[in-house]
Short mmCIF file of C-alpha atoms in Angstrom, two decimals:
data_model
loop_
_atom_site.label_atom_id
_atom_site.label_comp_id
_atom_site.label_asym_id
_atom_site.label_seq_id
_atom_site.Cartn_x
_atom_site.Cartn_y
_atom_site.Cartn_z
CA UNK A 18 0.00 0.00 0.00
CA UNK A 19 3.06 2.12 -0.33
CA UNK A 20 2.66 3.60 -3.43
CA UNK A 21 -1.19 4.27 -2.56
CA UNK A 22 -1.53 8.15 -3.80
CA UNK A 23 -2.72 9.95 -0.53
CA UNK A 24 -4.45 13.41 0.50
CA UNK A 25 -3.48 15.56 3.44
CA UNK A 26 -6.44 15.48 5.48
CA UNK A 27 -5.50 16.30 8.97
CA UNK A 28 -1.69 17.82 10.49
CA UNK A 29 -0.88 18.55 14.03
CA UNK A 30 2.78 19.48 15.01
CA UNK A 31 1.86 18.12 18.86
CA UNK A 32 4.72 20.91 19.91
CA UNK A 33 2.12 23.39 22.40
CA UNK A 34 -1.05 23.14 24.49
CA UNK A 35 -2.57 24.81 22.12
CA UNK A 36 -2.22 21.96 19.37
CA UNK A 37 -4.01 19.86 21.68
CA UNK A 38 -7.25 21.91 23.03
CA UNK A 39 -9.52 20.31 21.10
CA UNK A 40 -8.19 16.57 22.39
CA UNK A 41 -10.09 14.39 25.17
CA UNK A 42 -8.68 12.68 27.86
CA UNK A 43 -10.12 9.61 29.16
CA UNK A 44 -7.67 8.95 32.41
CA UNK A 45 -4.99 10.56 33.87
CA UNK A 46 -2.06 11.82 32.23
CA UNK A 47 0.87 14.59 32.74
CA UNK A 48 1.15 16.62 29.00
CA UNK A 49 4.29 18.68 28.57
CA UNK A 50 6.28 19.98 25.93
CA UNK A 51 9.74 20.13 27.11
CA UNK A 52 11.26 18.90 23.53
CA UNK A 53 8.82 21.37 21.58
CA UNK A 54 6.83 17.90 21.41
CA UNK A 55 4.48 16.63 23.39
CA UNK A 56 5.43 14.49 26.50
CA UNK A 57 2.69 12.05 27.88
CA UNK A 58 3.04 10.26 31.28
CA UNK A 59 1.08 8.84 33.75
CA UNK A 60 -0.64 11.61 36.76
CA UNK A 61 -1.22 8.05 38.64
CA UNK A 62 1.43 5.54 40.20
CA UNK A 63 1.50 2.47 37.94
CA UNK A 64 0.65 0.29 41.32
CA UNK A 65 -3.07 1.68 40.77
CA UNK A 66 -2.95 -1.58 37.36
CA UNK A 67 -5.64 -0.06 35.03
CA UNK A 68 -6.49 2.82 36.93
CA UNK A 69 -3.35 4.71 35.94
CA UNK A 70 -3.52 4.42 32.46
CA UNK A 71 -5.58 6.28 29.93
CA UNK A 72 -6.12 7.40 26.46
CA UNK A 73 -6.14 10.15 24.55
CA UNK A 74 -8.32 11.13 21.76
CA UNK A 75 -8.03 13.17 18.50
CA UNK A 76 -11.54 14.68 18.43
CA UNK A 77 -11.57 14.40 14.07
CA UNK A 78 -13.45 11.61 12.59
CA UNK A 79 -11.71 10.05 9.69
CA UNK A 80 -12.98 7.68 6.75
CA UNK A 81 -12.00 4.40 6.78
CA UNK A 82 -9.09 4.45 4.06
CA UNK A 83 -6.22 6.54 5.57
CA UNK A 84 -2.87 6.68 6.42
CA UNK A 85 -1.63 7.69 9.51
CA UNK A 86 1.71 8.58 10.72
CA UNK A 87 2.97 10.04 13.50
CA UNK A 88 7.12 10.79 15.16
CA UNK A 89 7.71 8.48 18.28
CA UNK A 90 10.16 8.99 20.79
CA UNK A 91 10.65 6.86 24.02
CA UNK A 92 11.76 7.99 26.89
CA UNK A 93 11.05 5.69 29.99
CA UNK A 94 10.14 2.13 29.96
CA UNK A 95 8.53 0.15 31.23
CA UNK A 96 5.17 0.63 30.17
CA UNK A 97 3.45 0.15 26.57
CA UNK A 98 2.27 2.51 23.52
CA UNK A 99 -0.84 1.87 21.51
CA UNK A 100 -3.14 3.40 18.95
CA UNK A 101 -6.37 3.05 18.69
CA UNK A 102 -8.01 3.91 15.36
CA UNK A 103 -11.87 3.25 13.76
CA UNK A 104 -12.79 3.51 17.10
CA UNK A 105 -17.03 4.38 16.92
CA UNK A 106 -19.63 2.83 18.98
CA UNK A 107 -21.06 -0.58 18.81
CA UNK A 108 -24.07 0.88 16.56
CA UNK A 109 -22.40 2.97 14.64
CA UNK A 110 -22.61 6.02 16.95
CA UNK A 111 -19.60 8.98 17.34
CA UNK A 112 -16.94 7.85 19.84
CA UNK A 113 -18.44 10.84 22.32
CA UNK A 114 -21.69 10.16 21.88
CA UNK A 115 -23.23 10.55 25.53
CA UNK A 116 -25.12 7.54 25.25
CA UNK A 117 -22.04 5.38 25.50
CA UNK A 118 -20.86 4.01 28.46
CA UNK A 119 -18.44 6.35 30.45
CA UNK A 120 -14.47 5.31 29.47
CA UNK A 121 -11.79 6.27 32.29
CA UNK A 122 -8.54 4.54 30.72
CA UNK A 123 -9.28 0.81 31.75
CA UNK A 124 -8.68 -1.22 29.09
CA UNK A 125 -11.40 -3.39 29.33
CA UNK A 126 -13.48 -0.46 28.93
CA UNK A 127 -12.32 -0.71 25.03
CA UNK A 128 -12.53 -4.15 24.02
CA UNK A 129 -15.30 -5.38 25.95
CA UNK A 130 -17.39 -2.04 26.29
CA UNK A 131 -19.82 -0.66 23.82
CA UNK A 132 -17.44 1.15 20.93
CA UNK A 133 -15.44 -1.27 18.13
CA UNK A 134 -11.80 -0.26 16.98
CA UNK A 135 -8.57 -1.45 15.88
CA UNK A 136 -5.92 -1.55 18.83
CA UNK A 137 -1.68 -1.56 17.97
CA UNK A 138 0.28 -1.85 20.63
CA UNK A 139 4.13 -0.78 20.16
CA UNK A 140 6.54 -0.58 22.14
CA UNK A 141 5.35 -3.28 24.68
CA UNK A 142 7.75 -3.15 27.36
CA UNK A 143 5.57 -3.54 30.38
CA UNK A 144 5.61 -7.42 31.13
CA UNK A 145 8.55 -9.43 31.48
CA UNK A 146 7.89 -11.38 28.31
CA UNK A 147 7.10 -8.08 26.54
CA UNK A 148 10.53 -6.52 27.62
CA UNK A 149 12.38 -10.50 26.65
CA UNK A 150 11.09 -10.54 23.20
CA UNK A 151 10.00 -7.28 21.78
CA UNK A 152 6.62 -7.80 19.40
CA UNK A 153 4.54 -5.23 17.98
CA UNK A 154 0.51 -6.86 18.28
CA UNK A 155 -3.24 -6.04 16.38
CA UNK A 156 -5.99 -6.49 18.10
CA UNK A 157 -9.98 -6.08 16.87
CA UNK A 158 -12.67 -5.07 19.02
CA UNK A 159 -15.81 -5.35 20.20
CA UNK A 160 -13.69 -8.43 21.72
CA UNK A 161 -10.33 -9.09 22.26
CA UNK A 162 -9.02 -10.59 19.13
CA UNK A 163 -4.91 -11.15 18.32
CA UNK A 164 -5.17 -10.30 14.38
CA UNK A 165 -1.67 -9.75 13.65
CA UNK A 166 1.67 -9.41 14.88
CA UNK A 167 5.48 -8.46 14.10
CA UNK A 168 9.05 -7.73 15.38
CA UNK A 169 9.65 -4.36 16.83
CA UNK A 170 12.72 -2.64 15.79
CA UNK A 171 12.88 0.08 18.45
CA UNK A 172 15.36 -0.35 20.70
CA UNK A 173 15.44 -0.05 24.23
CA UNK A 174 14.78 3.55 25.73
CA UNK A 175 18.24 3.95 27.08
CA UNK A 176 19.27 3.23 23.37
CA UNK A 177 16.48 5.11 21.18
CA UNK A 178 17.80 8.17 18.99
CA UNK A 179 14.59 8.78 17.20
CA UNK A 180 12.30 9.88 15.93
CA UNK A 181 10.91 6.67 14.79
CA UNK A 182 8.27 7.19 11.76
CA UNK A 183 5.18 5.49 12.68
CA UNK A 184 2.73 4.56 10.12
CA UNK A 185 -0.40 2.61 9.64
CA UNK A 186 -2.65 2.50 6.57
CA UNK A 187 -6.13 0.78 6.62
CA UNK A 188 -7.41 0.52 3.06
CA UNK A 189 -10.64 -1.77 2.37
CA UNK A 190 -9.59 -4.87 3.73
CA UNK A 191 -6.25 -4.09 4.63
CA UNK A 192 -4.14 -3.18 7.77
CA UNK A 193 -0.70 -2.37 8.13
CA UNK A 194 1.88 -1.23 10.04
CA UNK A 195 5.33 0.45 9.31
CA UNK A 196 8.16 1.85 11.51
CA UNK A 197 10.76 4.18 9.79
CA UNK A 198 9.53 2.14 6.81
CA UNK A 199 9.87 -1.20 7.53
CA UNK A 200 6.54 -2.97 7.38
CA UNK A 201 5.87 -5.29 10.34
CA UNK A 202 2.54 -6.87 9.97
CA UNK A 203 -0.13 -6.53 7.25
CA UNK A 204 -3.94 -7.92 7.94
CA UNK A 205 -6.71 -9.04 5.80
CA UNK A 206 -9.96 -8.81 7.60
CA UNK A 207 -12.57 -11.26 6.51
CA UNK A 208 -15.13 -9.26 7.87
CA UNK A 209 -16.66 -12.26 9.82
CA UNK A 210 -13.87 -14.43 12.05
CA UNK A 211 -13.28 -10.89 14.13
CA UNK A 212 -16.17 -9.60 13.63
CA UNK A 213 -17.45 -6.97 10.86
CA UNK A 214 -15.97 -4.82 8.61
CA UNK A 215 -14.88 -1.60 10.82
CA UNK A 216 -14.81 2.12 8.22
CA UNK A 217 -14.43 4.82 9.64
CA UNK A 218 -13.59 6.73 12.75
CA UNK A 219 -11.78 8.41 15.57
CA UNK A 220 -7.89 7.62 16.46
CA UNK A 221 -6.64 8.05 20.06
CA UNK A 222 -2.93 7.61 22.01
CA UNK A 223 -3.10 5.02 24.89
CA UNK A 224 0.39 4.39 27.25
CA UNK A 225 0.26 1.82 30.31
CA UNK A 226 2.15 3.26 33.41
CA UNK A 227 5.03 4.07 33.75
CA UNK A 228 5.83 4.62 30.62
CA UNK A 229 6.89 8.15 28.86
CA UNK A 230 6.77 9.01 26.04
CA UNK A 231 6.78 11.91 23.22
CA UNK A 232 4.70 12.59 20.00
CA UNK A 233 5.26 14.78 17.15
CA UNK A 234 4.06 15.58 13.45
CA UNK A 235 0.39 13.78 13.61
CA UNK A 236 -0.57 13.21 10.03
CA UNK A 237 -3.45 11.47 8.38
CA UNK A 238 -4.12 10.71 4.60
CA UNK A 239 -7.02 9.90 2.51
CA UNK A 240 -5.63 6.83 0.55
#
């Protein structure tokens, strides 16, 4: 999907607060910009499990074909990255639709609440076997379905330069997943062993405590 001709639809430089006004919060978290990027960690000790984690929401819906890329840049490990994206309701309803079911950061909240989305987690370095063998993981909800996985090329914080490009493009049937390039899994949804088809929607930031982390250059194309 490379060579997929794209339009700009959405850019955010993630360097001030006011980049981020318009973003939600479901959680906890400490932003700064001490890099002239913005700096996510958790506002709650990591002993709290689920309750000191969270997510953190673009508030612009996208179609369903796009591209998205974004700079990463770890900082402190352990902990975990992951991006949500195509996240809607259950029925088809907007991700902030006050109907749905109140979300706090817990991540059963996501994949056995009331909302469907894609899930990649990056940079897992939170559980032993996570930090032993370094994987990059898909997962489809409603549900908690293991659709794909790959390698992760990142180093350890302590050895990171960055920034690492991030990309993922979702086109028809399609997922996949790049750093700096490289592509590390690619999915082909059936649209009935995980569940439907999911188009469009919302993308959102997620980091398990006590990780750190920094963002830059948010980009998403029409593809």
């Amino acid at each position: 999907m490379e060579s997929i001709k794209r339009k700009l639809l959405y850019e955010n430089p993630l360097r001030s607060e006011n980049d981020i006004r318009d973003f939600v919060m479901e959680g906890s978290a400490i932003l700064t910009f001490p890099n002239g990027r913005l700096r996510m960690e958790n506002a709650r000790s990591a002993v709290e499990g689920q309750k000191a984690n969270y997510v953190f929401w673009c508030p612009e819906e996208f179609p369903a074909d796009i591209r998205i890329e974004w700079d990463f840049f770890p900082v402190r490990e352990p902990g975990l990255c992951m991006l949500f994206l195509a996240a809607r309701g259950k029925r088809g309803e907007d991700l902030f639709d006050p109907a749905l079911m109140k979300r706090t950061g817990e991540y059963p909240q996501y994949h056995h609440g009331d909302i469907n989305a894609f899930h990649i987690s990056y940079f897992r370095r939170k559980e032993p076997d996570e930090r032993a063998f370094h994987t990059c993981n898909l997962r489809k909800s409603y549900g908690f379905y293991l659709t794909a996985q790959g390698g992760d090329p990142i180093p350890d914080a302590a050895d990171a330069k960055g920034p690492y490009l991030i990309a993922v493009e979702k086109k028809g049937v399609e997922l996949a997943f790049f750093i700096n390039g490289l592509e590390i899994f690619r999915f082909v949804d059936d649209g009935k062993t995980w569940g439907p088809l999911l188009g469009g929607g919302k993308i959102g930031f997620r980091q398990l405590a006590p990780m750190i982390g920094e963002y830059a250059d948010l980009r998403v194309f029409a593809i």
